[in-house]
Coordinates of C-alpha atoms and ligand atoms in Angstrom, one line a residue:
X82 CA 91.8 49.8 89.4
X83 CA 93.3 53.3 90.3
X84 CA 90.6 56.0 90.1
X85 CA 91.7 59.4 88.6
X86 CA 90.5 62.4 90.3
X87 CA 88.5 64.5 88.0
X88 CA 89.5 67.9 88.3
X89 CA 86.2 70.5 88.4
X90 CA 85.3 71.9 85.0
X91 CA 87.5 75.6 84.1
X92 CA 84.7 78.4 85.1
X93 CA 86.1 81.4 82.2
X94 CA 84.8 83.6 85.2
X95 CA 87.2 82.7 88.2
X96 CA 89.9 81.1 86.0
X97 CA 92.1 79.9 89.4
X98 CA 89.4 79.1 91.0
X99 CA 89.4 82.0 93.8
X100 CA 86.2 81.1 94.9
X101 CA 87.6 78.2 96.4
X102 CA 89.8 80.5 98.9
X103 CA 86.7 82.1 100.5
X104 CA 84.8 80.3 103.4
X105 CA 81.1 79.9 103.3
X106 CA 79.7 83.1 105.3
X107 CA 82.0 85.0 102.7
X108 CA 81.1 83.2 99.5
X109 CA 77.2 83.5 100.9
X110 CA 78.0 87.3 101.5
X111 CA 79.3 87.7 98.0
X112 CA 76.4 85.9 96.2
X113 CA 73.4 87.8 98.2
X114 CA 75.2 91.3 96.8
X115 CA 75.7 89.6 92.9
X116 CA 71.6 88.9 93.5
X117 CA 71.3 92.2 94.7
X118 CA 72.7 93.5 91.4
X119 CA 71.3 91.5 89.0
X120 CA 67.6 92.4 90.4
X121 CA 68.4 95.9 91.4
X122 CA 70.7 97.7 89.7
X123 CA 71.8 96.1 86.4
X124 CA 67.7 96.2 85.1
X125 CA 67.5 100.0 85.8
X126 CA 71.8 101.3 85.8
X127 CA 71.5 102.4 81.8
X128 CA 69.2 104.3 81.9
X129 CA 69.9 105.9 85.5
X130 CA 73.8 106.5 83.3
X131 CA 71.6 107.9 80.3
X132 CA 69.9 110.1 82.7
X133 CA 72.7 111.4 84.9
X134 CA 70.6 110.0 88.0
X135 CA 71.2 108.1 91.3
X136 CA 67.9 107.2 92.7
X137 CA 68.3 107.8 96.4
X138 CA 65.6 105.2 96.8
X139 CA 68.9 102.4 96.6
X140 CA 69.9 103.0 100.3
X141 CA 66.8 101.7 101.8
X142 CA 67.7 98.6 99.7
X143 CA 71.2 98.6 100.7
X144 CA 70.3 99.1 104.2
X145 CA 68.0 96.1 103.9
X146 CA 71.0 93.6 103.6
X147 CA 73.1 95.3 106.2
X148 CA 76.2 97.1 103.6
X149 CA 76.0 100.6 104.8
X150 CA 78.9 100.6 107.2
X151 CA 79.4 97.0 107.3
X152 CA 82.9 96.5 108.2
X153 CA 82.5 98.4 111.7
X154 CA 81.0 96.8 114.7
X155 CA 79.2 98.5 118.1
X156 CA 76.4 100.6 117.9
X157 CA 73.7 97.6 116.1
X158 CA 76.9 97.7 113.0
X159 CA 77.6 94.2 111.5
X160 CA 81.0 94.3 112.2
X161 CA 81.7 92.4 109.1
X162 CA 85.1 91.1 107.9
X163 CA 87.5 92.7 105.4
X164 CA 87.2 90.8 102.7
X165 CA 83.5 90.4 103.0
X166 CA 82.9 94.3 102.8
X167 CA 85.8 93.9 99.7
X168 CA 83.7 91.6 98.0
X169 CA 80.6 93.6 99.1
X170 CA 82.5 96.2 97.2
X171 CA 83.5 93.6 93.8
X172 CA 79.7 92.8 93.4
X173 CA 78.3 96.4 93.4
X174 CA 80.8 98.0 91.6
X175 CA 80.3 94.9 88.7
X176 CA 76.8 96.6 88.7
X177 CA 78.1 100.0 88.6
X178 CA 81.0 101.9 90.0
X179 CA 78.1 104.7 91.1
X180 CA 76.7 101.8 93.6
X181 CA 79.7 101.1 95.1
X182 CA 80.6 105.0 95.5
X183 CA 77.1 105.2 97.9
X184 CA 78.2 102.4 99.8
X185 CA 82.2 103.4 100.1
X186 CA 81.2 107.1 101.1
X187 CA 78.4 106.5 103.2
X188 CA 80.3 103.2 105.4
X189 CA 84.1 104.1 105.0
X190 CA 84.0 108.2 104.8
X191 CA 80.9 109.3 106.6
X192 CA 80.3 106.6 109.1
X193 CA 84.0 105.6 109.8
X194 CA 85.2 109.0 110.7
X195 CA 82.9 109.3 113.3
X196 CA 83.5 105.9 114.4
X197 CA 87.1 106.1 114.6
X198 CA 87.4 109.9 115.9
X199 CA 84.2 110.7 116.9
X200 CA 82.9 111.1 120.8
X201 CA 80.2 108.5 122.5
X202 CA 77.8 110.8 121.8
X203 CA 78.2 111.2 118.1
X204 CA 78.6 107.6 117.7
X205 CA 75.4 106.6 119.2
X206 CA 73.2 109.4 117.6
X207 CA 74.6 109.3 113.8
X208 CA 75.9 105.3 113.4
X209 CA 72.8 103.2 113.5
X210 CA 70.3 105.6 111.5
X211 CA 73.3 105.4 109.1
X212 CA 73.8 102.5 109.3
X213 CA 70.0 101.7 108.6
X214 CA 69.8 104.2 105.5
X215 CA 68.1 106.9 107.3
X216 CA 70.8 109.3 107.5
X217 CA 73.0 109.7 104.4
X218 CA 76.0 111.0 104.5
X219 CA 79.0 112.6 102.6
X220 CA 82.5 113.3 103.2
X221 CA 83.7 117.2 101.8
X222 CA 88.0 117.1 101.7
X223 CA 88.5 117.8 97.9
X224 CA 88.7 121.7 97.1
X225 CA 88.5 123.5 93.8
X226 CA 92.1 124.4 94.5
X227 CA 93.2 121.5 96.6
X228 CA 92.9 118.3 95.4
X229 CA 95.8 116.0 95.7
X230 CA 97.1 118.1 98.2
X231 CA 94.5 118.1 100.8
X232 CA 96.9 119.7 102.9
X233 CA 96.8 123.1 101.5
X234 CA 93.0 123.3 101.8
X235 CA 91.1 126.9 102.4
X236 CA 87.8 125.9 104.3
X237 CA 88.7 127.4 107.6
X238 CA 87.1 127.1 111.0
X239 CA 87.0 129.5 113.7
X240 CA 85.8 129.1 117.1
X241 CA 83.5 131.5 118.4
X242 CA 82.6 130.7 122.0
X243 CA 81.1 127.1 122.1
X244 CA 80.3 126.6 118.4
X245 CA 82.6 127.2 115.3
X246 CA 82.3 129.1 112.3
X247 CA 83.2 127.6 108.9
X248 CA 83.7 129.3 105.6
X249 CA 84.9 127.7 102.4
X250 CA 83.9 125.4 99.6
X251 CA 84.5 121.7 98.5
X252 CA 84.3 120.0 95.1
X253 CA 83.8 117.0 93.7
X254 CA 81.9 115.9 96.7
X255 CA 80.0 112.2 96.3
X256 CA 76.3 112.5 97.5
X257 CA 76.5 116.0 98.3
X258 CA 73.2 117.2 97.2
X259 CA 71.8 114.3 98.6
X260 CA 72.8 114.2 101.6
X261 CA 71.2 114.6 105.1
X262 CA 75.0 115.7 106.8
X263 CA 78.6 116.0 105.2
X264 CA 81.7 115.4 107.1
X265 CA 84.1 118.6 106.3
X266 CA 87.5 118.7 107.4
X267 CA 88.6 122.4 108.0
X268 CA 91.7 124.1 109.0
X269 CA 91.8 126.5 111.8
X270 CA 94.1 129.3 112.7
X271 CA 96.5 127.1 114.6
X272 CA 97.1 125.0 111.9
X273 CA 95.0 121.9 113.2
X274 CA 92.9 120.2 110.9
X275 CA 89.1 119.4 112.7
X276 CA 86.7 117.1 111.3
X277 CA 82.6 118.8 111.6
X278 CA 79.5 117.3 111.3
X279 CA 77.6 119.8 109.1
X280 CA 73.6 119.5 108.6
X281 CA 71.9 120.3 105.8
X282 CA 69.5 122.3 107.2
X283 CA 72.5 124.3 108.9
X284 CA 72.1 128.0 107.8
X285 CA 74.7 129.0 105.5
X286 CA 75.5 125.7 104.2
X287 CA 74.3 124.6 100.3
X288 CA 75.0 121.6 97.9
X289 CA 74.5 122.2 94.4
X290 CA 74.9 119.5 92.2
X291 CA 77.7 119.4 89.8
X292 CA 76.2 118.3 86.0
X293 CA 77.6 117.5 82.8
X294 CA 79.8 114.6 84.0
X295 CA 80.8 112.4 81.3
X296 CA 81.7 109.6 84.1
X297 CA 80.0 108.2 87.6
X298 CA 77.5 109.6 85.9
X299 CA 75.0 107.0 87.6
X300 CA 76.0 109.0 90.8
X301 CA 75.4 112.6 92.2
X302 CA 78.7 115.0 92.7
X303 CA 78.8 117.9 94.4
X304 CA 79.9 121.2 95.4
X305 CA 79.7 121.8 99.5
X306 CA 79.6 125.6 99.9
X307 CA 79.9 127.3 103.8
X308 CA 79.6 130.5 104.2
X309 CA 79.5 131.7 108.1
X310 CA 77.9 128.2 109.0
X311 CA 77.9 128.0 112.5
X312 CA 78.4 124.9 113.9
X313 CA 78.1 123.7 117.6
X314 CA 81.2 121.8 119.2
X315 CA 79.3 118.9 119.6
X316 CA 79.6 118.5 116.3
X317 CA 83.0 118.2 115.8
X318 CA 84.9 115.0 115.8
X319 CA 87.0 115.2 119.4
X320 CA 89.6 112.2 118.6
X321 CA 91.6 113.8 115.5
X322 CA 93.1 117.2 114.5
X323 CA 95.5 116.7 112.4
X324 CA 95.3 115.2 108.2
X325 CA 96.0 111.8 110.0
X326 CA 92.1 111.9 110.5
X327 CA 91.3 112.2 106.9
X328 CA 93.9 110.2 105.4
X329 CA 93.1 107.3 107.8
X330 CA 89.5 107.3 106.0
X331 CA 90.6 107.1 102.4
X332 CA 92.3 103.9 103.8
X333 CA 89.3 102.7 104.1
X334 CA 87.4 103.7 101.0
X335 CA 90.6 102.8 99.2
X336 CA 90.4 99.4 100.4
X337 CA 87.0 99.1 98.5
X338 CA 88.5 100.0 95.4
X339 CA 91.0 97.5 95.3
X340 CA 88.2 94.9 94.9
X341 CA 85.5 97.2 93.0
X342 CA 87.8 98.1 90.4
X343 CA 87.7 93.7 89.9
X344 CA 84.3 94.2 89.6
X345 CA 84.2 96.5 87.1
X346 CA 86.7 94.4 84.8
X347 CA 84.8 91.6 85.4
X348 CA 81.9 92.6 84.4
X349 CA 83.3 93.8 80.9
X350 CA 85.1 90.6 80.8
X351 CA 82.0 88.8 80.7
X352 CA 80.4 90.6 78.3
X353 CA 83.1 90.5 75.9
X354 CA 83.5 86.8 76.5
X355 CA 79.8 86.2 75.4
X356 CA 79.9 88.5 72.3
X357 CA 83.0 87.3 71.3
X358 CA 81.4 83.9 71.2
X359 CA 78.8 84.8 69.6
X360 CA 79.1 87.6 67.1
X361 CA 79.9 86.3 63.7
X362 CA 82.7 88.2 61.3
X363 CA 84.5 86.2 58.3
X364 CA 82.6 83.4 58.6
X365 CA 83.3 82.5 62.3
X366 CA 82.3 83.9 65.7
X367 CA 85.7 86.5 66.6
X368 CA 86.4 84.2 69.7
X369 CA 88.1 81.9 66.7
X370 CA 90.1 84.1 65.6
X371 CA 93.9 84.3 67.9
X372 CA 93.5 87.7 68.4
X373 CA 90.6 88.1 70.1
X374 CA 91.7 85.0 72.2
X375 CA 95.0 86.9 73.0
X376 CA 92.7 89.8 74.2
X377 CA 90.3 87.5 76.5
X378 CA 93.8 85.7 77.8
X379 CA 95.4 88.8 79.2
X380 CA 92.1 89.7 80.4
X381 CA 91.5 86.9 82.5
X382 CA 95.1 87.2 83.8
X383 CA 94.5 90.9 84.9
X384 CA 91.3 89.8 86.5
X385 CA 92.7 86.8 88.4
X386 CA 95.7 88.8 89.5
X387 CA 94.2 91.7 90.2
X388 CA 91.4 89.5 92.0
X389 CA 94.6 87.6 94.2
X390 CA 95.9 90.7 95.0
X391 CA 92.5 92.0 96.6
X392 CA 92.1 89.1 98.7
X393 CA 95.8 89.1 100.1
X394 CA 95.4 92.6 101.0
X395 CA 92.0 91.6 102.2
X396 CA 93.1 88.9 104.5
X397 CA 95.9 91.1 105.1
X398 CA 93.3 93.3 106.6
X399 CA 91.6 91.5 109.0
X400 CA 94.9 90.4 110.3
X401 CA 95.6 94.2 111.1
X402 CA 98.7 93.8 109.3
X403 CA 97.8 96.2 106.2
X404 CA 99.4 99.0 105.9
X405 CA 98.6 102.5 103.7
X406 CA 101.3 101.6 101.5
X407 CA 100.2 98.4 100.5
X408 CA 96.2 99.8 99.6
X409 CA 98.1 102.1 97.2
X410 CA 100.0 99.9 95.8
X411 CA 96.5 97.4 95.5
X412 CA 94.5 100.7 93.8
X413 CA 97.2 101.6 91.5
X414 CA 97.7 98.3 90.0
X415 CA 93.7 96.9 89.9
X416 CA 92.3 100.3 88.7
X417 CA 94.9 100.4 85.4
X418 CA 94.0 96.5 85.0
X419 CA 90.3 97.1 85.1
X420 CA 90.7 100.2 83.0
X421 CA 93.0 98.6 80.7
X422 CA 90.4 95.1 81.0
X423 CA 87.4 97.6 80.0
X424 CA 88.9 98.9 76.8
X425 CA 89.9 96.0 75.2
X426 CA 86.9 94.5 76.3
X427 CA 85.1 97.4 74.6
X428 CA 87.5 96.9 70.9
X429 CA 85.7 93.2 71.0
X430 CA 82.4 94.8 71.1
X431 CA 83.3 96.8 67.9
X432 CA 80.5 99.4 67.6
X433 CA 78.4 98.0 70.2
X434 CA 81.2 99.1 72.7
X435 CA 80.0 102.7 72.7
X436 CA 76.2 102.1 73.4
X437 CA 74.5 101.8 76.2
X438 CA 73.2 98.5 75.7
X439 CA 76.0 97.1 76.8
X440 CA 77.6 97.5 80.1
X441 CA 81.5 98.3 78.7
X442 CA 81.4 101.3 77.7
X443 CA 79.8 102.6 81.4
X444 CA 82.4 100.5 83.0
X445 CA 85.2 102.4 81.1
X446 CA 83.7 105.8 81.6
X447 CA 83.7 105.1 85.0
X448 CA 86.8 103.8 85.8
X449 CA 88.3 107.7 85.0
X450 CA 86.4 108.8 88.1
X451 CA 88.0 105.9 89.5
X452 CA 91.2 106.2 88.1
X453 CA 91.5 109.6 89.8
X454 CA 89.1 109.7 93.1
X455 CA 90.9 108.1 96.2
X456 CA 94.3 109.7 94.9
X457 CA 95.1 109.6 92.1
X458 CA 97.5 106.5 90.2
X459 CA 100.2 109.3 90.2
X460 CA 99.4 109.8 94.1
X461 CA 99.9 106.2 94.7
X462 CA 102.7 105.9 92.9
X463 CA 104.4 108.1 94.8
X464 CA 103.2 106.5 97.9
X465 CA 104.9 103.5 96.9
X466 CA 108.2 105.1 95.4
X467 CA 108.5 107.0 99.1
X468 CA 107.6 103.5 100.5
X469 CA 110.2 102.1 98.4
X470 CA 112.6 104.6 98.7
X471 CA 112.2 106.4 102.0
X472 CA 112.6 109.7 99.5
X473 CA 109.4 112.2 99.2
X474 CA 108.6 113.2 96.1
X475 CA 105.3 114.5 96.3
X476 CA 107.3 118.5 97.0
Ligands
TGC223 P1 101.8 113.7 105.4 O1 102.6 114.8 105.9 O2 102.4 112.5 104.8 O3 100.8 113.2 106.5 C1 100.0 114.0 107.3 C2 99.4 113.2 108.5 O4 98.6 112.1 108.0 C3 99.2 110.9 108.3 N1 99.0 110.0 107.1 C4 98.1 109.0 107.1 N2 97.3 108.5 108.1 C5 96.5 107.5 107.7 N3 96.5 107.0 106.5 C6 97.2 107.5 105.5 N4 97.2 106.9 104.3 C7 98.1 108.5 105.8 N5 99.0 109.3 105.0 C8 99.5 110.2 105.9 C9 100.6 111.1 108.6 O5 101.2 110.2 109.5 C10 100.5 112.5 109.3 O6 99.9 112.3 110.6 P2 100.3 113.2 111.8 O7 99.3 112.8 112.9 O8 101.7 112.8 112.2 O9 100.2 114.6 111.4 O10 100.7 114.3 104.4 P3 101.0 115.1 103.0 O11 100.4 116.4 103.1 O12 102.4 115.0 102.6 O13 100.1 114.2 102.0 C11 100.4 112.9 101.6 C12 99.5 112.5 100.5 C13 99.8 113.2 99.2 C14 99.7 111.0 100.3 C15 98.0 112.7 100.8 O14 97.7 114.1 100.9 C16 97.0 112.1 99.9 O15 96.7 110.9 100.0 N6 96.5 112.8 98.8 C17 95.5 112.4 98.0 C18 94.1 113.0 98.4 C19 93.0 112.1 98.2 O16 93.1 110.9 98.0 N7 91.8 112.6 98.2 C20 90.6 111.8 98.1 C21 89.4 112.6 98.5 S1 88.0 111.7 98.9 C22 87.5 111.0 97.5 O17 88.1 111.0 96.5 C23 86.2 110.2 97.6 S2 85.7 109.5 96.2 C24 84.5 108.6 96.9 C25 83.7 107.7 96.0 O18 82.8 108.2 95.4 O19 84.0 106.4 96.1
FAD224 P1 94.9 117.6 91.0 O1 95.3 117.4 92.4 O2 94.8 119.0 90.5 O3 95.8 116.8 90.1 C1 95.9 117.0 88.7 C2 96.9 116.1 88.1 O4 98.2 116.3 88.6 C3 96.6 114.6 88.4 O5 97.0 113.8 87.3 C4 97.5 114.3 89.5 O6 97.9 112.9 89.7 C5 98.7 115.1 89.2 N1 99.6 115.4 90.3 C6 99.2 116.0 91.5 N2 100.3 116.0 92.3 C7 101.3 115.5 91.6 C8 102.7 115.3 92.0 N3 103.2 115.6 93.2 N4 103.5 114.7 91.0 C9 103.0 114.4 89.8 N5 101.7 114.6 89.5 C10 100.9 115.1 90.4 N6 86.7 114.3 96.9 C11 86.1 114.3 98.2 O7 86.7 114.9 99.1 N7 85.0 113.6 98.5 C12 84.3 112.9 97.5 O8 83.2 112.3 97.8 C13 84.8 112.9 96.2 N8 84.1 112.3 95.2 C14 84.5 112.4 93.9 C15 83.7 111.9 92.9 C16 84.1 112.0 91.6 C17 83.3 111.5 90.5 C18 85.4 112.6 91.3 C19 85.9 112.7 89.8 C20 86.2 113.1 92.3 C21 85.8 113.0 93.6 N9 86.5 113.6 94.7 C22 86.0 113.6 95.9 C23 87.7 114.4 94.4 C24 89.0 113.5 94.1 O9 89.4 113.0 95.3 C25 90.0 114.4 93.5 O10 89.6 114.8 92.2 C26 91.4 113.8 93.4 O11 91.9 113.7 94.7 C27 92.4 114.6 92.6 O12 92.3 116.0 92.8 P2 92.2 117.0 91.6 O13 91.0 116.6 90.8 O14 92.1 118.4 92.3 O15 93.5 116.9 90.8

């Protein structure tokens, strides 16, 4: 008798069966981070939201499962692949797009500019205590007036025998106030752009916290203000002076969005798929009714696209055949699917989309940091038009 093979059961949460395209190390990877989350973060994330906190206290756990600055190797780092720190990146930011902010800025803008551009030195003093959640760090580019356009940027350095004086501010700066060192990029007379390791306790140099944030608010933003800080020339980062040395770090932060922003989604998803299931309106839970069903359908096809899209670029990645272009064109399209994901997902939970007792309405809040942190969608779409094009039309 011919046996028919029985096809594994539809999981509503990896529709196309994704999970099957990751090997073991990655899948186990992925499922320590989603335990991670479920213990850690998602008992406790309201009411950090509610209160506008980040408890510091999280990087002693991260560093417990080796995330801070996964992706690099040397210097005791895991050396971990692409897509693990991408799914690294899905799991947190399912818990909270503040989570995955710590880990992106602390691994992929404070750690990886100093190993990419930094000297021996700098590597072997700042990379493992960072790596081990003793050293926190935080990357200043953004200015009040320079944003987008990094390259017009104020803070200036001048050298003054063997150290350098900086003087300036930056904004909008992710774990500023807590930070132990920020990584400011400064112009100098000559034009070059110089990235410096500035320490807190460096006279001169202050964080203030930035409050009344409607979004990320499970995360501390800051302002990074220098005046006359005087910093040695062993602090600056030898292998770069130009914008390539920032730019090339957004890369890798970037990267991380492309599968956080999946997270996010998902994780509205799922708690739209359960309400929907369950709450009861005209007689019969709204997951009867086609409309709803229409809204869960393009959902999932957001999810699973944008999901197959991360991995590609992913894989992409550890081939070393990723390019700039293609991360933009990977944040533009998964942050509008996971912002567009969130708000219908929020319309299903009707007025229990706007509390807190549910994750959605976080999750959408969030994704407008998102949406404009990393360059902005109109940044990356112009990225991809030059790319397209070979025309610039960011002047
Ligand atoms: P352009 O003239 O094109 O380039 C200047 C130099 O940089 C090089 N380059 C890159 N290198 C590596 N990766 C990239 N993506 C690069 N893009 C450009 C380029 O080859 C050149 O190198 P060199 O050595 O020949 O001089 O630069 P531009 O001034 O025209 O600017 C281009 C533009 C607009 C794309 C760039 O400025 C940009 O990306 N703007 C957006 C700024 C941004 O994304 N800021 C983010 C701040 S950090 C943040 O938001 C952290 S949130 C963290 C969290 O909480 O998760
Ligand atoms: P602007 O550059 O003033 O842009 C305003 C609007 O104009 C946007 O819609 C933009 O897309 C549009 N625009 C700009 N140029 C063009 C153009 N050529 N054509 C058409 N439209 C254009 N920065 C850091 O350096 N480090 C951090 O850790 C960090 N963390 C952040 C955390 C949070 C919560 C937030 C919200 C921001 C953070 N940023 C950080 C700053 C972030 O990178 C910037 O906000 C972002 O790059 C945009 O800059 P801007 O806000 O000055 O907007």
């Amino acid at each position: 008798m011919a046996t028919t093979t029985q096809a594994p059961a539809l999981d509503p949460l990896d529709y196309l069966a994704i999970d099957s395209l990751l090997d073991d190390e990655e899948r186990a990877i992925r499922d320590t981070v989603r335990q991670f989350v479920r213990e850690y973060v998602l008992p406790e994330v309201a009411d950090w939201f509610e209160r506008g906190v980040f408890p510091r206290e999280i990087f002693a756990e991260l560093a417990k499962l080796g995330l801070l600055g996964m992706h690099l190797d040397g210097y005791g780092l895991p050396g971990a692949s692409a897509v693990a720190y991408g799914l690294t990146c899905m799991e947190l930011e399912a818990g909270d797009a503040g989570v995955r902010s710590a880990v992106s800025v602390q691994g992929s803008l404070a750690m990886f500019p100093i190993w990419k551009f930094g000297s021996e030195e700098q590597k072997e003093r700042w990379l493992p205590p960072m790596h081990a959640g003793e050293i926190i760090g935080c990357f200043g580019l953004t200015e009040p007036d320079a944003g987008s356009d990094p390259a017009s940027m104020r803070t200036h350095a001048r050298r003054d025998g063997s150290d350098w004086i900086l003087n300036g501010a930056k904004m909008w700066i992710t774990n500023g106030t807590i930070a132990d060192m920020a990584i400011v990029w400064a112009r100098t007379d000559e034009g070059r752009i110089h990235g410096f390791i500035v320490e807190k306790d460096m006279p001169g140099f202050s964080a203030p916290e930035i409050h009344k944030k409607l979004s990320l608010r499970a995360s501390v933003t800051s302002e990074l203000v220098l005046q006359d800080v005087r910093v040695p020339e062993e602090n600056r980062l030898p292998e770069v002076s130009t914008l390539r040395g920032p730019l090339s770090c957004l890369n890798e932060a970037r990267f991380g969005i492309v599968f956080g922003a999946v997270g996010s989604g998902r994780a509205c998803f799922e708690a739209a798929l359960e309400y929907a299931k369950e709450r009861i309106v005209f007689g019969k839970p709204i997951a009867a009714y086609q409309l709803t069903q229409q809204k869960l359908a393009e959902m999932a096809l957001e999810l699973n696209r944008g999901f197959l899209v991360a991995l590609h670029l992913g894989r992409m990645k550890d081939a070393g055949t990723l390019r700039p272009e293609h991360v933009s064109l990977g944040k533009m399209g998964n942050v509008r699917g996971a912002i567009e994901v969130a708000r219908t997902a929020r319309t299903i939970l009707g007025a229990n989309g706007v509390t807190l007792e549910y994750p959605v309405i976080r999750h959408v809040n969030n994704l407008e940091s998102v949406l404009t942190y990393e360059g902005t969608h109109e940044v990356h779409t112009l990225v991809v038009g030059q790319a397209l094009t070979g025309q610039n039309a960011f002047r």
